[in-house]
C-alpha atoms as one frame of an Amber mdcrd trajectory, in Angstrom:
protein
   0.000   0.000   0.000   1.364   3.401  -0.982   1.180   6.123   1.666   1.612
   9.768   0.830   1.146  11.392  -2.549   0.642   9.121  -5.549   1.508   9.562
  -9.193  -0.754   8.924 -12.174   0.334   5.267 -12.164  -0.913   4.794  -8.595
   2.536   4.412  -7.052   4.553   6.739  -4.811   5.112  10.178  -6.338   8.733
  10.550  -7.456  10.746  13.794  -7.517  10.400  15.856 -10.677  13.348  18.234
 -10.545  15.933  19.552  -8.121  18.010  21.740 -10.450  16.167  24.039 -10.535
  13.982  23.007  -7.595  10.436  22.659  -8.882   6.986  22.159  -7.458   4.332
  24.495  -6.125   5.906  24.022  -2.684   9.473  24.096  -4.122  10.116  20.621
  -2.726  11.244  19.048  -6.006   7.935  17.197  -6.425   4.651  17.995  -8.157
   2.793  17.980  -4.833  -0.428  19.939  -4.687  -2.889  21.205  -2.130  -5.709
  23.682  -1.650  -3.338  26.666  -2.097  -2.286  25.408  -5.543  -5.100  26.896
  -7.604  -3.206  26.162 -10.837  -2.702  22.446 -10.071   1.052  22.335 -10.818
   0.892  18.552 -11.099   2.399  17.566 -14.471   6.140  16.854 -14.430   7.256
  18.018 -17.852  10.612  18.287 -19.585  10.799  21.741 -21.115  11.024  22.144
 -24.868  11.527  25.375 -26.781   8.088  25.101 -28.454   6.380  24.712 -25.050
   8.359  27.592 -23.522   7.411  29.783 -26.496   3.775  28.720 -26.129   3.581
  29.601 -22.437   5.316  32.908 -23.193   2.648  33.648 -25.830   0.006  33.001
 -23.140   1.561  35.539 -20.759   3.587  33.135 -18.592   7.242  33.476 -19.592
   8.842  30.482 -17.874  12.218  31.278 -19.428  12.430  34.657 -17.690  14.123
  34.607 -14.247  11.984  35.978 -11.415  14.390  36.235  -8.465  11.710  37.781
  -6.254   9.944  34.403  -6.409  13.118  32.311  -6.278  12.537  31.385  -9.919
  15.679  30.964 -12.052  13.991  30.829 -15.461  13.805  27.600 -17.445  15.624
  26.310 -20.490  15.129  23.332 -22.771  15.660  20.098 -20.863  14.724  21.479
 -17.432  12.151  19.414 -15.547   9.307  21.474 -14.113   5.894  20.954 -12.523
   3.511  22.722 -14.871  -0.194  23.448 -14.541  -2.213  20.506 -15.776  -4.602
  22.791 -17.669  -1.739  24.601 -19.468  -0.120  21.267 -20.401  -3.472  20.037
 -21.776  -3.986  23.325 -23.634  -0.532  22.964 -25.221  -1.248  19.338 -26.111
  -4.384  20.345 -27.993  -2.291  22.579 -30.259   0.488  19.998 -30.661   3.032
  21.629 -28.319   2.917  19.500 -25.160   6.315  18.666 -23.703   7.246  15.115
 -22.630   5.960  13.947 -19.246   7.561  11.933 -16.447   4.636   9.772 -15.354
   6.254   8.619 -12.105   6.685  12.271 -11.066   3.257  13.495 -12.258   0.776
  13.813  -9.377  -2.458  11.821  -9.623  -4.438  15.089  -9.422  -3.322  15.776
 -13.014  -5.933  13.174 -13.953  -8.595  15.732 -13.010  -7.623  17.556 -16.212
  -5.610  15.149 -18.405  -6.436  11.568 -19.314  -3.983   8.836 -18.399  -3.936
   7.678 -22.025  -2.957  11.175 -23.177  -0.234  11.468 -20.550   1.097   8.018
 -21.474   1.196   9.053 -25.142   3.580  11.869 -24.127   5.592   9.861 -21.595
   9.367  10.034 -21.479   9.418   6.247 -21.201   6.836   3.840 -22.523   4.682
   2.243 -19.853
């Protein structure tokens, strides 16, 4: 039996990224809670097309924001992104790859498991 947060596969949630440290709570994991209105639950590996897409939507993830302890992201960085933004990007063909083991089960409120698996870093 798995205690604590679970991933979309129903097993223990794995860390998403520690360099830079990601997560709504900046704990390296895509943990979520009532304060996380954006549901930062999808562990994605940044791509230039996705970074450009989020920038076009008013959320420039590549721009450092030191006041929030945010270093700015580059291609290859692993980051917990909002499930709705990931799904929005997927619908226009720009979704970045996903680490299923590090994607919180709450992402399933917005994204289907089949869709996430289709974009998985590793086949499941």
